[in-house]
Amino acid sequence: MPSSTYTARRSELETYFDRTAVEAWTRLTSTAPVGRVRATVRAGREAMRNTLLSYLPDDLTGRRLLDAGCGTGALAVEAARRGAHVTAIDLSPTLVALAAERASGRTGPGHVDFLTGDMQDPALGKFDHVVAMDSLIHYKAPDVVAVLAGLAARTRHSMLITFAPRTPLLAAMHAVGQFFPRGDRSPAIEPVAERRLARLVAAGLPGWQPGRSRRIAAGFYISQALEVCRR
């Protein structure tokens, strides 16, 4: 069962991404011109998406992939082009509708089912791979590991996530963000030290272990990829 902290944060994220920030995210994830700060975020997200895709097999024909927190669907489309059957899920109905519209006719030999809901829903079935790009960075580390434990029971090969690394720069950016009016703030990220997350994964996911890892730092975008694999 989801913890109370997970449930409360999930509600905040649903409101933020489906109402407060939908226009900004629509623009950020398009090719429309953006300001200097958002341009660094766009570049960082592209680099992170390419990193996570590089951790997947080049040929995904016949494999099932869960894109947990799919946003506007860019990663799901690329996985489908490699032949994957992708279940792409997000809390925001508005972003999911936009993702489906953008994906139309672009999925190549694969297929994408776009859904609105919670990535933890057991009804989604079993998968070969799970990708959660920047969708767990708002949750506390124990909640992240609890989500992974639930997904691990339904995943055959690997889970690829991103987390907010605990760095002085990220801490400073987080502190500055608290001065913005409450209505303009995105839900706070939860920085975590890589070693601590690795320990929690090792303790909370028997039969799994941390694999490849890479930090992406592009201006105002700082996030770290982590591969979690079956032993």
JSON list of C-alpha atoms in Angstrom, two decimals, residues 55-166:
[
{"chain": "A", "resi": 55, "resn": "TYR", "atom": "CA", "xyz": [20.50, 1.50, -20.97]},
{"chain": "A", "resi": 56, "resn": "LEU", "atom": "CA", "xyz": [17.83, -0.42, -22.92]},
{"chain": "A", "resi": 57, "resn": "PRO", "atom": "CA", "xyz": [18.46, -3.00, -25.67]},
{"chain": "A", "resi": 58, "resn": "ASP", "atom": "CA", "xyz": [18.65, -1.54, -29.17]},
{"chain": "A", "resi": 59, "resn": "ASP", "atom": "CA", "xyz": [16.06, -4.10, -30.30]},
{"chain": "A", "resi": 60, "resn": "LEU", "atom": "CA", "xyz": [12.99, -4.15, -28.04]},
{"chain": "A", "resi": 61, "resn": "THR", "atom": "CA", "xyz": [10.82, -6.23, -30.35]},
{"chain": "A", "resi": 62, "resn": "GLY", "atom": "CA", "xyz": [8.33, -8.26, -28.33]},
{"chain": "A", "resi": 63, "resn": "ARG", "atom": "CA", "xyz": [9.27, -6.64, -25.02]},
{"chain": "A", "resi": 64, "resn": "ARG", "atom": "CA", "xyz": [6.87, -4.81, -22.73]},
{"chain": "A", "resi": 65, "resn": "LEU", "atom": "CA", "xyz": [8.02, -1.50, -21.24]},
{"chain": "A", "resi": 66, "resn": "LEU", "atom": "CA", "xyz": [6.35, 0.66, -18.60]},
{"chain": "A", "resi": 67, "resn": "ASP", "atom": "CA", "xyz": [6.99, 4.39, -19.01]},
{"chain": "A", "resi": 68, "resn": "ALA", "atom": "CA", "xyz": [6.10, 5.45, -15.47]},
{"chain": "A", "resi": 69, "resn": "GLY", "atom": "CA", "xyz": [5.35, 9.16, -15.52]},
{"chain": "A", "resi": 70, "resn": "CYS", "atom": "CA", "xyz": [5.41, 9.48, -19.29]},
{"chain": "A", "resi": 71, "resn": "GLY", "atom": "CA", "xyz": [4.66, 13.22, -19.51]},
{"chain": "A", "resi": 72, "resn": "THR", "atom": "CA", "xyz": [4.31, 14.16, -23.16]},
{"chain": "A", "resi": 73, "resn": "GLY", "atom": "CA", "xyz": [5.54, 10.78, -24.37]},
{"chain": "A", "resi": 74, "resn": "ALA", "atom": "CA", "xyz": [8.93, 11.36, -26.00]},
{"chain": "A", "resi": 75, "resn": "LEU", "atom": "CA", "xyz": [10.64, 8.36, -24.37]},
{"chain": "A", "resi": 76, "resn": "ALA", "atom": "CA", "xyz": [7.66, 6.09, -25.01]},
{"chain": "A", "resi": 77, "resn": "VAL", "atom": "CA", "xyz": [7.74, 6.93, -28.72]},
{"chain": "A", "resi": 78, "resn": "GLU", "atom": "CA", "xyz": [11.47, 6.20, -29.00]},
{"chain": "A", "resi": 79, "resn": "ALA", "atom": "CA", "xyz": [11.05, 2.83, -27.24]},
{"chain": "A", "resi": 80, "resn": "ALA", "atom": "CA", "xyz": [8.18, 1.94, -29.59]},
{"chain": "A", "resi": 81, "resn": "ARG", "atom": "CA", "xyz": [10.39, 2.76, -32.56]},
{"chain": "A", "resi": 82, "resn": "ARG", "atom": "CA", "xyz": [12.69, 0.00, -31.32]},
{"chain": "A", "resi": 83, "resn": "GLY", "atom": "CA", "xyz": [9.76, -2.42, -31.37]},
{"chain": "A", "resi": 84, "resn": "ALA", "atom": "CA", "xyz": [8.55, -2.24, -27.76]},
{"chain": "A", "resi": 85, "resn": "HIS", "atom": "CA", "xyz": [4.97, -2.50, -26.63]},
{"chain": "A", "resi": 86, "resn": "VAL", "atom": "CA", "xyz": [4.87, 0.47, -24.25]},
{"chain": "A", "resi": 87, "resn": "THR", "atom": "CA", "xyz": [2.40, 1.22, -21.50]},
{"chain": "A", "resi": 88, "resn": "ALA", "atom": "CA", "xyz": [2.84, 4.94, -20.89]},
{"chain": "A", "resi": 89, "resn": "ILE", "atom": "CA", "xyz": [1.11, 6.23, -17.77]},
{"chain": "A", "resi": 90, "resn": "ASP", "atom": "CA", "xyz": [0.92, 9.61, -16.08]},
{"chain": "A", "resi": 91, "resn": "LEU", "atom": "CA", "xyz": [-1.15, 11.30, -13.39]},
{"chain": "A", "resi": 92, "resn": "SER", "atom": "CA", "xyz": [-2.09, 14.17, -15.73]},
{"chain": "A", "resi": 93, "resn": "PRO", "atom": "CA", "xyz": [-4.94, 13.48, -18.17]},
{"chain": "A", "resi": 94, "resn": "THR", "atom": "CA", "xyz": [-4.02, 16.64, -20.07]},
{"chain": "A", "resi": 95, "resn": "LEU", "atom": "CA", "xyz": [-0.41, 15.61, -20.63]},
{"chain": "A", "resi": 96, "resn": "VAL", "atom": "CA", "xyz": [-1.45, 12.06, -21.54]},
{"chain": "A", "resi": 97, "resn": "ALA", "atom": "CA", "xyz": [-3.85, 13.39, -24.18]},
{"chain": "A", "resi": 98, "resn": "LEU", "atom": "CA", "xyz": [-1.09, 15.60, -25.57]},
{"chain": "A", "resi": 99, "resn": "ALA", "atom": "CA", "xyz": [1.33, 12.64, -25.59]},
{"chain": "A", "resi": 100, "resn": "ALA", "atom": "CA", "xyz": [-1.13, 10.49, -27.55]},
{"chain": "A", "resi": 101, "resn": "GLU", "atom": "CA", "xyz": [-1.65, 13.30, -30.05]},
{"chain": "A", "resi": 102, "resn": "ARG", "atom": "CA", "xyz": [2.08, 13.80, -30.56]},
{"chain": "A", "resi": 103, "resn": "ALA", "atom": "CA", "xyz": [2.74, 10.06, -30.88]},
{"chain": "A", "resi": 104, "resn": "SER", "atom": "CA", "xyz": [0.18, 9.49, -33.62]},
{"chain": "A", "resi": 105, "resn": "GLY", "atom": "CA", "xyz": [1.87, 7.88, -36.64]},
{"chain": "A", "resi": 106, "resn": "ARG", "atom": "CA", "xyz": [5.34, 8.06, -35.07]},
{"chain": "A", "resi": 107, "resn": "THR", "atom": "CA", "xyz": [5.71, 4.80, -33.15]},
{"chain": "A", "resi": 108, "resn": "GLY", "atom": "CA", "xyz": [7.28, 2.69, -35.91]},
{"chain": "A", "resi": 109, "resn": "PRO", "atom": "CA", "xyz": [7.03, -1.09, -35.46]},
{"chain": "A", "resi": 110, "resn": "GLY", "atom": "CA", "xyz": [6.05, -0.86, -31.79]},
{"chain": "A", "resi": 111, "resn": "HIS", "atom": "CA", "xyz": [2.94, 0.38, -30.03]},
{"chain": "A", "resi": 112, "resn": "VAL", "atom": "CA", "xyz": [2.11, 2.74, -27.17]},
{"chain": "A", "resi": 113, "resn": "ASP", "atom": "CA", "xyz": [-0.93, 2.58, -24.90]},
{"chain": "A", "resi": 114, "resn": "PHE", "atom": "CA", "xyz": [-1.33, 5.94, -23.15]},
{"chain": "A", "resi": 115, "resn": "LEU", "atom": "CA", "xyz": [-3.12, 5.77, -19.80]},
{"chain": "A", "resi": 116, "resn": "THR", "atom": "CA", "xyz": [-3.95, 8.09, -16.92]},
{"chain": "A", "resi": 117, "resn": "GLY", "atom": "CA", "xyz": [-3.32, 6.67, -13.46]},
{"chain": "A", "resi": 118, "resn": "ASP", "atom": "CA", "xyz": [-0.75, 5.52, -10.92]},
{"chain": "A", "resi": 119, "resn": "MET", "atom": "CA", "xyz": [2.43, 3.73, -11.99]},
{"chain": "A", "resi": 120, "resn": "GLN", "atom": "CA", "xyz": [1.94, 1.29, -9.07]},
{"chain": "A", "resi": 121, "resn": "ASP", "atom": "CA", "xyz": [-1.38, -0.11, -10.32]},
{"chain": "A", "resi": 122, "resn": "PRO", "atom": "CA", "xyz": [-0.98, -3.94, -10.46]},
{"chain": "A", "resi": 123, "resn": "ALA", "atom": "CA", "xyz": [-3.62, -4.05, -13.21]},
{"chain": "A", "resi": 124, "resn": "LEU", "atom": "CA", "xyz": [-1.00, -2.70, -15.61]},
{"chain": "A", "resi": 125, "resn": "GLY", "atom": "CA", "xyz": [0.50, -6.19, -15.71]},
{"chain": "A", "resi": 126, "resn": "LYS", "atom": "CA", "xyz": [4.08, -7.41, -16.03]},
{"chain": "A", "resi": 127, "resn": "PHE", "atom": "CA", "xyz": [6.95, -5.80, -17.91]},
{"chain": "A", "resi": 128, "resn": "ASP", "atom": "CA", "xyz": [10.43, -6.54, -19.17]},
{"chain": "A", "resi": 129, "resn": "HIS", "atom": "CA", "xyz": [11.66, -3.03, -18.38]},
{"chain": "A", "resi": 130, "resn": "VAL", "atom": "CA", "xyz": [10.40, -0.05, -16.38]},
{"chain": "A", "resi": 131, "resn": "VAL", "atom": "CA", "xyz": [11.55, 3.53, -16.95]},
{"chain": "A", "resi": 132, "resn": "ALA", "atom": "CA", "xyz": [10.72, 6.33, -14.50]},
{"chain": "A", "resi": 133, "resn": "MET", "atom": "CA", "xyz": [12.35, 9.50, -15.79]},
{"chain": "A", "resi": 134, "resn": "ASP", "atom": "CA", "xyz": [12.10, 12.38, -13.32]},
{"chain": "A", "resi": 135, "resn": "SER", "atom": "CA", "xyz": [8.83, 10.98, -11.97]},
{"chain": "A", "resi": 136, "resn": "LEU", "atom": "CA", "xyz": [10.21, 9.82, -8.60]},
{"chain": "A", "resi": 137, "resn": "ILE", "atom": "CA", "xyz": [12.39, 12.85, -7.82]},
{"chain": "A", "resi": 138, "resn": "HIS", "atom": "CA", "xyz": [9.61, 14.45, -5.76]},
{"chain": "A", "resi": 139, "resn": "TYR", "atom": "CA", "xyz": [9.31, 11.52, -3.34]},
{"chain": "A", "resi": 140, "resn": "LYS", "atom": "CA", "xyz": [11.32, 10.70, -0.23]},
{"chain": "A", "resi": 141, "resn": "ALA", "atom": "CA", "xyz": [13.92, 7.95, -0.63]},
{"chain": "A", "resi": 142, "resn": "PRO", "atom": "CA", "xyz": [11.99, 5.29, 1.36]},
{"chain": "A", "resi": 143, "resn": "ASP", "atom": "CA", "xyz": [8.93, 5.92, -0.82]},
{"chain": "A", "resi": 144, "resn": "VAL", "atom": "CA", "xyz": [11.05, 5.63, -3.98]},
{"chain": "A", "resi": 145, "resn": "VAL", "atom": "CA", "xyz": [12.37, 2.25, -2.85]},
{"chain": "A", "resi": 146, "resn": "ALA", "atom": "CA", "xyz": [8.86, 1.12, -1.86]},
{"chain": "A", "resi": 147, "resn": "VAL", "atom": "CA", "xyz": [7.63, 1.97, -5.37]},
{"chain": "A", "resi": 148, "resn": "LEU", "atom": "CA", "xyz": [10.56, 0.08, -6.89]},
{"chain": "A", "resi": 149, "resn": "ALA", "atom": "CA", "xyz": [9.86, -2.93, -4.68]},
{"chain": "A", "resi": 150, "resn": "GLY", "atom": "CA", "xyz": [6.30, -3.06, -5.94]},
{"chain": "A", "resi": 151, "resn": "LEU", "atom": "CA", "xyz": [7.39, -2.70, -9.55]},
{"chain": "A", "resi": 152, "resn": "ALA", "atom": "CA", "xyz": [10.19, -5.27, -9.13]},
{"chain": "A", "resi": 153, "resn": "ALA", "atom": "CA", "xyz": [7.63, -7.96, -8.46]},
{"chain": "A", "resi": 154, "resn": "ARG", "atom": "CA", "xyz": [6.24, -7.36, -11.96]},
{"chain": "A", "resi": 155, "resn": "THR", "atom": "CA", "xyz": [9.47, -6.65, -13.86]},
{"chain": "A", "resi": 156, "resn": "ARG", "atom": "CA", "xyz": [11.67, -9.25, -15.56]},
{"chain": "A", "resi": 157, "resn": "HIS", "atom": "CA", "xyz": [14.91, -7.46, -16.40]},
{"chain": "A", "resi": 158, "resn": "SER", "atom": "CA", "xyz": [15.60, -3.84, -15.39]},
{"chain": "A", "resi": 159, "resn": "MET", "atom": "CA", "xyz": [14.19, -0.67, -13.85]},
{"chain": "A", "resi": 160, "resn": "LEU", "atom": "CA", "xyz": [15.66, 2.66, -14.89]},
{"chain": "A", "resi": 161, "resn": "ILE", "atom": "CA", "xyz": [15.00, 5.66, -12.68]},
{"chain": "A", "resi": 162, "resn": "THR", "atom": "CA", "xyz": [16.29, 9.14, -12.08]},
{"chain": "A", "resi": 163, "resn": "PHE", "atom": "CA", "xyz": [16.82, 10.80, -8.73]},
{"chain": "A", "resi": 164, "resn": "ALA", "atom": "CA", "xyz": [17.88, 14.24, -7.55]},
{"chain": "A", "resi": 165, "resn": "PRO", "atom": "CA", "xyz": [21.49, 13.88, -6.35]},
{"chain": "A", "resi": 166, "resn": "ARG", "atom": "CA", "xyz": [22.31, 15.65, -3.10]}
]
